[in-house]
Coordinates of C-alpha atoms and ligand atoms in Angstrom, one line a residue:
Chain A
X1 CA -188.0 -55.4 9.0
X2 CA -189.3 -58.5 7.2
X3 CA -189.3 -62.0 8.7
X4 CA -186.6 -64.2 7.5
X5 CA -187.4 -67.3 5.0
X6 CA -189.0 -70.1 6.9
X7 CA -191.1 -73.3 6.3
X8 CA -194.8 -73.6 7.6
X9 CA -196.9 -76.5 8.6
X10 CA -200.3 -76.7 10.0
X11 CA -200.8 -80.0 11.6
X12 CA -204.3 -81.5 12.2
X13 CA -203.6 -82.8 15.8
X14 CA -201.6 -82.2 18.7
X15 CA -199.9 -85.6 18.3
X16 CA -198.7 -84.6 14.7
X17 CA -197.4 -81.4 15.9
X18 CA -195.4 -83.1 18.8
X19 CA -194.0 -85.5 16.2
X20 CA -193.0 -82.6 13.8
X21 CA -191.3 -80.7 16.7
X22 CA -189.5 -83.9 17.8
X23 CA -188.1 -84.6 14.3
X24 CA -186.9 -81.0 13.7
X25 CA -185.9 -80.0 17.2
X26 CA -183.9 -76.6 17.4
X27 CA -184.9 -75.9 13.8
X28 CA -188.5 -75.4 14.6
X29 CA -190.8 -73.5 16.6
X30 CA -194.5 -73.7 17.2
X31 CA -196.4 -70.6 16.4
X32 CA -199.6 -69.8 18.3
X33 CA -200.9 -66.2 18.1
X34 CA -197.7 -65.1 16.7
X35 CA -198.0 -61.9 18.7
X36 CA -194.5 -62.3 20.1
X37 CA -192.9 -64.7 17.7
X38 CA -193.5 -62.9 14.4
X39 CA -192.5 -59.5 16.0
X40 CA -189.3 -61.3 17.0
X41 CA -189.0 -62.7 13.5
X42 CA -189.5 -59.3 11.9
X43 CA -186.9 -58.0 14.3
X44 CA -184.7 -61.0 13.3
X45 CA -184.1 -61.9 16.9
X46 CA -185.9 -65.2 16.2
X47 CA -184.8 -67.1 13.1
X48 CA -186.5 -70.6 13.0
X49 CA -186.5 -72.7 10.0
X50 CA -189.9 -74.2 10.5
X51 CA -193.1 -72.9 12.0
X52 CA -195.6 -75.4 13.4
X53 CA -198.9 -73.7 13.7
X54 CA -200.9 -74.7 16.6
X55 CA -203.3 -72.0 16.7
X56 CA -206.3 -73.9 15.6
X57 CA -205.7 -77.4 16.9
X58 CA -208.9 -78.5 18.8
X59 CA -206.9 -80.0 21.8
X60 CA -205.4 -76.6 22.3
X61 CA -208.5 -74.3 21.9
X62 CA -210.7 -76.7 24.3
X63 CA -211.8 -75.4 27.7
X64 CA -213.1 -77.7 30.3
X65 CA -215.0 -76.7 33.3
X66 CA -215.4 -79.4 36.2
X67 CA -216.5 -78.7 39.8
X68 CA -213.0 -78.0 41.1
X69 CA -211.1 -76.3 38.2
X70 CA -211.2 -74.9 34.8
X71 CA -208.8 -76.2 32.4
X72 CA -208.0 -73.6 29.4
X73 CA -206.4 -74.9 26.3
X74 CA -203.1 -73.3 25.7
X75 CA -204.3 -71.4 22.5
X76 CA -207.4 -69.7 24.3
X77 CA -206.9 -66.2 23.4
X78 CA -206.4 -63.0 25.8
X79 CA -209.6 -61.7 24.2
X80 CA -211.7 -64.7 25.0
X81 CA -210.7 -64.3 28.6
X82 CA -211.3 -60.7 28.6
X83 CA -214.9 -61.2 27.4
X84 CA -215.4 -64.1 29.6
X85 CA -216.5 -66.0 26.6
X86 CA -215.1 -69.0 28.6
X87 CA -215.7 -70.2 32.0
X88 CA -213.7 -67.9 34.5
X89 CA -212.3 -69.9 37.4
X90 CA -211.0 -66.6 39.2
X91 CA -214.0 -64.5 40.0
X92 CA -213.1 -61.7 37.8
X93 CA -209.4 -61.6 38.0
X94 CA -208.4 -63.1 34.7
X95 CA -210.9 -61.0 32.5
X96 CA -209.6 -57.9 34.6
X97 CA -206.0 -58.8 33.7
X98 CA -206.7 -59.7 30.1
X99 CA -208.5 -56.3 29.5
X100 CA -205.3 -54.4 30.2
X101 CA -202.8 -56.8 28.4
X102 CA -201.4 -55.3 25.1
X103 CA -204.0 -53.9 22.8
X104 CA -207.3 -55.4 21.6
X105 CA -205.9 -56.4 18.1
X106 CA -203.1 -58.3 19.8
X107 CA -205.4 -59.8 22.4
X108 CA -207.6 -61.1 19.6
X109 CA -204.8 -63.3 18.6
X110 CA -202.3 -63.8 21.3
X111 CA -202.6 -66.8 23.5
X112 CA -202.3 -67.5 27.3
X113 CA -200.1 -70.7 26.5
X114 CA -197.9 -68.6 24.3
X115 CA -197.5 -65.9 26.8
X116 CA -196.6 -68.6 29.6
X117 CA -194.3 -70.5 27.1
X118 CA -192.3 -67.3 26.5
X119 CA -192.4 -66.0 30.1
X120 CA -191.6 -62.5 29.2
X121 CA -190.7 -61.3 32.7
X122 CA -193.0 -58.3 32.3
X123 CA -195.9 -60.4 31.1
X124 CA -199.1 -60.8 33.1
X125 CA -200.0 -64.4 32.8
X126 CA -196.8 -66.0 34.5
X127 CA -197.4 -64.0 37.7
X128 CA -201.1 -64.2 37.7
X129 CA -201.1 -67.9 37.1
X130 CA -198.7 -68.3 40.0
X131 CA -200.9 -66.3 42.2
X132 CA -203.7 -68.5 41.2
X133 CA -201.6 -71.7 41.9
X134 CA -202.4 -73.0 38.5
X135 CA -200.8 -76.0 36.8
X136 CA -199.5 -76.4 33.3
X137 CA -199.9 -79.5 31.4
X138 CA -197.0 -80.2 29.1
X139 CA -197.1 -82.7 26.2
X140 CA -194.1 -84.2 24.7
X141 CA -193.1 -87.3 22.6
X142 CA -192.8 -89.4 25.8
X143 CA -196.3 -88.3 27.2
X144 CA -197.5 -85.6 29.4
X145 CA -196.5 -84.1 32.7
X146 CA -197.9 -81.4 34.8
X147 CA -196.0 -78.5 36.5
X148 CA -197.1 -75.9 38.8
X149 CA -196.9 -72.4 37.0
X150 CA -195.0 -71.3 40.1
X151 CA -192.1 -73.8 39.0
X152 CA -192.5 -73.5 35.3
X153 CA -190.9 -70.2 34.7
X154 CA -187.5 -70.2 36.0
X155 CA -186.0 -66.7 34.9
X156 CA -186.1 -64.1 32.0
X157 CA -187.5 -65.9 29.2
X158 CA -186.5 -69.2 30.8
X159 CA -188.7 -72.1 31.6
X160 CA -188.8 -75.8 32.2
X161 CA -190.5 -76.5 29.0
X162 CA -188.4 -78.9 26.9
X163 CA -187.4 -78.4 23.4
X164 CA -189.7 -81.1 22.0
X165 CA -192.8 -80.2 24.5
X166 CA -195.9 -78.2 24.0
X167 CA -197.9 -76.4 26.5
X168 CA -201.2 -78.2 26.1
X169 CA -203.4 -76.5 28.8
X170 CA -203.5 -74.7 32.1
X171 CA -205.5 -75.9 34.9
X172 CA -206.8 -73.3 37.4
X173 CA -208.5 -74.2 40.6
X174 CA -211.7 -72.3 41.1
X175 CA -211.8 -69.6 43.8
X176 CA -214.5 -69.9 46.4
X177 CA -217.4 -67.4 46.6
X178 CA -215.5 -65.8 49.6
X179 CA -212.3 -65.3 47.7
X180 CA -210.9 -61.8 47.2
X181 CA -208.2 -60.6 44.9
X182 CA -206.3 -57.4 44.1
X183 CA -204.2 -56.6 40.9
X184 CA -202.1 -53.6 40.0
X185 CA -200.3 -53.2 36.9
X186 CA -198.2 -50.0 36.6
X187 CA -197.3 -48.8 33.0
X188 CA -197.1 -45.5 31.3
X189 CA -199.5 -46.3 28.7
X190 CA -202.6 -48.5 28.7
X191 CA -201.6 -51.9 27.2
X192 CA -197.8 -51.6 27.5
X193 CA -195.7 -54.2 29.2
X194 CA -195.6 -53.5 32.9
X195 CA -192.9 -51.7 34.8
X196 CA -194.4 -53.2 38.0
X197 CA -197.2 -55.8 38.6
X198 CA -198.8 -57.1 41.7
X199 CA -201.4 -60.0 42.2
X200 CA -202.9 -60.9 45.6
X201 CA -205.2 -63.7 45.9
X202 CA -206.9 -64.5 49.3
X203 CA -209.3 -67.4 49.6
X204 CA -210.2 -68.1 53.2
X205 CA -212.4 -71.2 52.4
X206 CA -209.4 -72.7 50.6
X207 CA -207.0 -71.6 53.2
X208 CA -205.0 -70.0 50.5
X209 CA -203.2 -66.6 50.4
X210 CA -200.6 -65.4 47.9
X211 CA -199.0 -62.2 47.0
X212 CA -196.9 -62.3 43.6
X213 CA -194.8 -59.7 41.8
X214 CA -194.4 -59.6 38.1
X215 CA -191.8 -57.6 36.0
X216 CA -189.4 -58.6 38.8
X217 CA -186.1 -59.0 36.8
X218 CA -186.9 -62.8 36.5
X219 CA -189.6 -65.4 37.2
X220 CA -192.6 -64.2 39.3
X221 CA -191.7 -63.5 42.7
X222 CA -193.9 -64.9 45.5
X223 CA -193.7 -62.6 48.5
X224 CA -193.7 -65.1 51.4
X225 CA -193.8 -62.7 54.3
X226 CA -196.3 -60.4 52.8
X227 CA -198.5 -63.5 52.0
X228 CA -198.4 -64.6 55.5
X229 CA -199.3 -61.0 56.8
X230 CA -202.1 -60.9 54.3
X231 CA -203.3 -64.2 55.6
X232 CA -203.5 -62.7 59.1
X233 CA -205.1 -59.5 57.8
X234 CA -202.3 -57.6 59.7
X235 CA -202.3 -54.6 57.2
X236 CA -200.1 -52.5 59.6
X237 CA -197.3 -55.0 59.1
X238 CA -197.6 -55.1 55.3
X239 CA -195.0 -52.6 54.2
X240 CA -192.3 -54.0 56.4
X241 CA -193.0 -57.5 55.1
X242 CA -192.9 -56.6 51.5
X243 CA -189.6 -54.8 52.2
X244 CA -188.3 -57.9 53.9
X245 CA -189.4 -60.1 51.0
X246 CA -187.7 -57.7 48.5
X247 CA -184.5 -57.5 50.5
X248 CA -184.3 -61.3 50.5
X249 CA -184.5 -61.3 46.8
X250 CA -181.1 -59.7 46.4
X251 CA -180.4 -61.7 43.2
X252 CA -183.0 -59.8 41.5
X253 CA -180.8 -56.7 41.7
X254 CA -183.6 -54.1 42.2
X255 CA -182.7 -50.6 42.4
X256 CA -184.2 -48.1 44.6
X257 CA -186.9 -46.9 42.0
X258 CA -188.0 -50.5 41.3
X259 CA -188.0 -51.2 45.1
X260 CA -190.3 -48.4 45.5
X261 CA -192.6 -49.4 42.5
X262 CA -192.8 -53.0 43.7
X263 CA -193.6 -51.9 47.2
X264 CA -196.3 -49.6 45.9
X265 CA -198.1 -52.1 43.6
X266 CA -197.9 -54.8 46.5
X267 CA -199.5 -52.6 49.0
X268 CA -202.1 -51.3 46.5
X269 CA -203.1 -54.9 45.5
X270 CA -203.2 -56.2 49.1
X271 CA -205.5 -53.2 49.9
X272 CA -207.8 -54.0 47.0
X273 CA -207.9 -57.7 48.2
X274 CA -208.6 -56.8 51.7
X275 CA -210.9 -53.8 51.6
Chain B
X1 CA -204.4 -81.5 8.3
X2 CA -206.7 -79.0 6.6
X3 CA -206.5 -79.7 2.7
X4 CA -205.7 -76.1 2.0
X5 CA -202.8 -75.9 4.5
X6 CA -201.0 -78.0 2.1
X7 CA -197.6 -79.1 3.5
X8 CA -197.9 -81.0 6.7
X9 CA -198.0 -84.1 4.9
X10 CA -194.7 -83.5 3.0
X11 CA -192.2 -84.0 5.8
X12 CA -190.0 -81.0 6.5
X13 CA -186.8 -81.7 4.7
X14 CA -183.9 -80.3 6.8
X15 CA -181.4 -80.9 4.2
X16 CA -183.1 -78.3 1.7
X17 CA -183.0 -74.7 2.3
X18 CA -185.5 -74.0 -0.5
X19 CA -188.7 -72.9 1.2
X20 CA -191.9 -74.2 -0.1
X21 CA -194.7 -72.0 -1.1
X22 CA -198.0 -72.4 0.8
X23 CA -201.3 -72.4 -0.9
X24 CA -203.8 -70.3 0.9
X25 CA -207.5 -69.5 0.1
X26 CA -209.0 -66.6 2.0
X27 CA -212.2 -64.5 1.8
X28 CA -210.8 -60.9 1.3
X29 CA -213.4 -58.1 1.4
X30 CA -216.1 -60.5 0.5
X31 CA -214.5 -62.2 -2.3
X32 CA -212.7 -65.6 -2.5
X33 CA -208.9 -65.3 -3.2
X34 CA -206.4 -68.1 -3.8
X35 CA -202.6 -67.7 -3.9
X36 CA -199.3 -69.4 -3.2
X37 CA -197.3 -67.5 -0.9
X38 CA -193.9 -68.0 0.8
X39 CA -194.6 -68.6 4.5
X40 CA -192.6 -65.5 5.8
X41 CA -194.9 -63.1 3.8
X42 CA -196.9 -61.0 6.3
X43 CA -200.6 -60.5 5.8
X44 CA -199.9 -56.8 5.3
X45 CA -197.5 -57.3 2.6
X46 CA -199.7 -59.9 1.1
X47 CA -202.4 -57.3 0.9
X48 CA -200.2 -54.4 -0.1
X49 CA -198.0 -56.1 -2.8
X50 CA -200.0 -58.8 -4.0
X51 CA -203.7 -57.6 -3.9
X52 CA -202.6 -53.9 -4.4
X53 CA -204.7 -52.9 -1.3
X54 CA -202.4 -50.1 -0.1
X55 CA -205.0 -48.7 2.5
X56 CA -203.4 -51.0 4.9
X57 CA -200.3 -49.2 6.2
X58 CA -197.1 -50.2 7.8
X59 CA -195.3 -48.2 10.5
X60 CA -193.3 -50.3 12.9
X61 CA -193.9 -54.0 11.7
X62 CA -193.7 -55.2 15.2
X63 CA -197.1 -54.6 16.8
X64 CA -196.6 -51.3 18.4
X65 CA -198.1 -48.7 16.0
X66 CA -201.4 -50.2 14.9
X67 CA -201.2 -48.8 11.4
X68 CA -201.5 -52.2 9.8
X69 CA -204.7 -52.9 11.8
X70 CA -207.3 -55.1 9.7
X71 CA -210.2 -57.4 10.5
X72 CA -209.5 -61.1 10.5
X73 CA -212.4 -63.3 11.0
X74 CA -214.4 -60.0 12.1
X75 CA -211.9 -59.1 14.8
X76 CA -209.1 -56.4 14.6
X77 CA -205.7 -57.9 14.1
X78 CA -202.2 -56.6 13.2
X79 CA -201.4 -57.6 9.7
X80 CA -197.7 -57.2 10.4
X81 CA -197.9 -59.9 13.1
X82 CA -200.0 -62.4 11.2
X83 CA -198.4 -64.6 8.3
X84 CA -200.5 -64.6 5.2
X85 CA -200.4 -68.4 5.1
X86 CA -201.8 -68.3 8.7
X87 CA -204.9 -66.7 7.4
X88 CA -205.7 -69.6 5.2
X89 CA -209.4 -70.3 5.4
X90 CA -210.0 -67.1 7.3
X91 CA -211.9 -63.9 6.4
X92 CA -210.0 -60.7 6.1
X93 CA -211.5 -57.2 5.6
X94 CA -209.5 -54.2 4.9
X95 CA -210.3 -50.5 4.9
X96 CA -211.2 -51.0 1.2
X97 CA -213.9 -53.4 2.0
X98 CA -216.3 -51.5 4.3
X99 CA -218.7 -50.3 1.6
X100 CA -222.1 -49.6 2.9
X101 CA -221.0 -50.4 6.6
X102 CA -223.0 -47.9 8.9
X103 CA -220.5 -47.6 11.5
X104 CA -217.6 -46.9 9.1
X105 CA -219.9 -44.4 7.3
X106 CA -220.6 -42.5 10.3
X107 CA -216.9 -42.5 11.4
X108 CA -215.8 -41.2 8.0
X109 CA -218.3 -38.3 8.2
X110 CA -217.3 -37.4 11.8
X111 CA -213.5 -37.7 11.0
X112 CA -214.2 -35.3 8.1
X113 CA -216.3 -32.9 10.1
X114 CA -213.9 -33.0 13.1
X115 CA -210.7 -32.7 11.0
X116 CA -209.5 -36.1 12.7
X117 CA -206.6 -36.7 10.4
X118 CA -203.8 -34.7 8.9
X119 CA -201.4 -37.0 7.0
X120 CA -203.9 -39.9 7.1
X121 CA -201.3 -42.5 7.7
X122 CA -202.9 -43.7 10.9
X123 CA -206.4 -43.1 9.5
X124 CA -207.5 -46.5 8.0
X125 CA -206.5 -48.3 11.1
X126 CA -208.0 -45.7 13.4
X127 CA -211.3 -46.2 11.5
X128 CA -211.2 -50.0 11.9
X129 CA -210.3 -49.7 15.5
X130 CA -212.9 -47.1 16.3
X131 CA -215.6 -49.4 14.5
X132 CA -214.6 -52.2 16.9
X133 CA -214.8 -50.0 20.0
X134 CA -218.2 -48.8 19.0
X135 CA -219.6 -52.3 18.3
X136 CA -218.2 -53.6 21.4
X137 CA -219.5 -50.6 23.4
X138 CA -216.4 -49.4 24.4
X139 CA -216.8 -45.8 23.2
X140 CA -218.9 -44.4 25.9
X141 CA -216.6 -41.7 27.2
X142 CA -213.6 -40.0 25.9
X143 CA -211.6 -41.8 28.7
X144 CA -212.8 -45.1 27.3
X145 CA -212.0 -44.2 23.7
X146 CA -208.5 -43.1 24.6
X147 CA -207.8 -46.4 26.4
X148 CA -209.2 -48.3 23.4
X149 CA -206.9 -46.3 21.0
X150 CA -203.8 -46.9 23.0
X151 CA -202.5 -49.4 20.5
X152 CA -202.9 -46.9 17.5
X153 CA -200.3 -44.2 17.2
X154 CA -201.0 -40.9 15.5
X155 CA -197.9 -38.6 15.0
X156 CA -200.0 -35.7 13.6
X157 CA -203.2 -34.9 15.3
X158 CA -202.6 -35.1 19.1
X159 CA -205.5 -37.5 19.3
X160 CA -208.2 -34.7 20.5
X161 CA -209.9 -34.5 17.3
X162 CA -209.9 -38.3 16.7
X163 CA -211.4 -38.9 20.2
X164 CA -214.1 -36.2 19.5
X165 CA -215.0 -37.7 16.0
X166 CA -215.2 -41.2 17.6
X167 CA -217.5 -40.1 20.4
X168 CA -219.7 -38.1 18.0
X169 CA -220.0 -41.2 15.6
X170 CA -220.9 -43.3 18.9
X171 CA -223.6 -40.9 19.9
X172 CA -225.1 -40.7 16.4
X173 CA -225.3 -44.3 16.1
X174 CA -226.9 -44.6 19.5
X175 CA -229.4 -42.2 18.7
X176 CA -230.1 -43.9 15.5
X177 CA -230.7 -47.2 17.2
X178 CA -232.9 -45.6 19.8
X179 CA -235.1 -44.0 17.2
X180 CA -235.4 -47.2 15.4
X181 CA -236.9 -48.8 18.3
Ligands
FAD301 C1 -197.2 -54.5 21.0 C2 -197.2 -55.5 22.0 C3 -197.6 -55.3 23.1 C4 -197.7 -56.4 24.0 N1 -198.0 -56.2 25.3 C5 -198.0 -57.3 26.2 C6 -198.3 -57.0 27.6 O1 -198.6 -55.9 28.1 N2 -198.3 -58.1 28.3 C7 -198.2 -59.3 28.0 O2 -198.2 -60.3 28.7 N3 -198.0 -59.4 26.7 C8 -197.8 -58.6 25.8 N4 -197.6 -58.8 24.5 C9 -197.3 -60.3 24.0 C10 -198.7 -60.9 23.8 O3 -199.3 -61.2 25.0 C11 -198.4 -62.4 23.0 O4 -199.6 -62.8 22.7 C12 -197.9 -63.3 23.9 O5 -196.7 -63.0 24.7 C13 -197.6 -64.5 23.1 O6 -198.6 -65.3 22.8 P1 -198.7 -65.8 21.3 O7 -199.8 -66.8 21.3 O8 -198.8 -64.7 20.5 O9 -197.3 -66.6 21.0 P2 -196.4 -66.8 19.9 O10 -195.9 -65.4 19.5 O11 -197.0 -67.7 18.7 O12 -195.4 -67.6 20.5 C14 -194.4 -67.1 21.4 C15 -193.3 -68.1 22.0 O13 -194.1 -69.2 22.6 C16 -193.9 -70.5 22.0 N5 -195.3 -71.0 22.2 C17 -196.3 -70.5 21.9 N6 -197.3 -71.3 22.3 C18 -196.9 -72.4 22.8 C19 -197.5 -73.6 23.3 N7 -198.7 -74.0 23.4 N8 -196.4 -74.6 23.9 C20 -195.2 -74.3 23.8 N9 -194.6 -73.3 23.1 C21 -195.5 -72.2 22.7 C22 -193.5 -70.1 20.5 O14 -192.8 -71.1 20.0 C23 -192.8 -68.9 20.8 O15 -191.4 -69.1 21.2 C24 -197.4 -57.8 23.6 C25 -197.1 -58.0 22.3 C26 -197.0 -56.8 21.4 C27 -196.7 -57.1 20.0
FES302 S1 -197.1 -52.0 11.3 FE1 -198.2 -53.4 12.4 S2 -198.4 -52.6 14.5 FE2 -197.1 -51.1 13.5
FES303 S1 -202.9 -38.3 10.8 FE1 -201.0 -38.4 10.5 S2 -200.3 -40.2 11.8 FE2 -202.4 -39.7 12.3

């Protein structure tokens, strides 16, 4: 189908974009890559009155690289991450993730900030950014605030982003040279949305270990017991720990098949990280 | 605010339901083109209906089939998921625009030789996608080519001949490059 009638503006600065958004509230949506929003408009599940095009705002395409972290502007594309055209704080994890996310034509336009803002439960970035303990910087009419990505997504397409806020950037702490990661996405065809997704990050130098599941019927699911077992390197106890974590997540209503998929991806990702 | 973007200065008028036209200037297949478009118009419909460039095909209109793939600023993009107004000040190339391009020439030849199309609906986007795979050196093996074509659906061929044709074109071009050195 075709998108419904809509107005369009392309502001020249982030401040102008925030102002436009605050003035029109529910009527307006920001558009970054449009790779989800235009599809939703074509399907008529999104019917905004005004599109505020933020894709080219210099504040949102900037990348800052300091000693501790890399800060990616929200409008950095999946393809730029895939090609490592920008600094990579994750020692190869993020390029690997990007290379299997959707298809190249979509990666060329789709953005990391758009992906996080939308928080599709089957999307990669919310889970991967949670595993990397990243922080999102949100900008609204009253100023800025930062939020851990682990707290940003609250459910299926649900986040703590206010209606008048824009994701400005994402700050990702650099992994140390000792860090190891594992990443497994299960899908039937390359580039499809995941049916199961696991990310494991272990960084002994930072004293940091985290096992996270995506495509988990809600926000990314941090597996606490599994993270502890991985930190101890006790692979023999891993499967039981993953099952315990999944049992505790009763509110996700996983069926047997999903439980099996999640266990398999978590185990494989942990093995990758620890091997 | 870029000049050609046109309408950020005029505040959005919530009372009016009339949608403003947006002025765009794009470089289309090498030529400068200017138009006033309704913002909801997709790049695909702009190309097909306003420029009569009907080599860009529409299958699903939500990003899945790949039939509408064109180049935007030199990179493959879904023209069904891009608004024409968002292409202002960008470069767009469609299958009609590759005259003399050595990679497309090689691909056209090998698609012909290997019978890599039947109805031809997917073909323009297959060529544009394959060109990008070759240029990014992602056409080294059948497996890599299949991976790179995951976002382009062909309902006729079963893909085998398409993969063969792309592998052959990639080989030809590599040989050509090696001989030139
Ligand atoms: C066929 C297909 C397959 C796909 N497969 C995958 C996949 O496997 N994995 C995956 O993760 N994604 C996939 N995607 C989605 C893709 O990654 C999108 O690029 C991404 O979800 C949204 O990014 P965008 O920049 O295109 O956002 P847009 O489509 O422009 O916007 C999406 C939403 O986020 C809001 N938004 C955008 N940017 C911001 C911001 N900076 N601040 C606040 N709000 C913002 C918009 O208002 C809108 O509501 C797929 C898409 C398609 C069409
Ligand atoms: S028509 Fe654009 S991807 Fe199918
Ligand atoms: S040749 Fe008919 S869809 Fe590919």
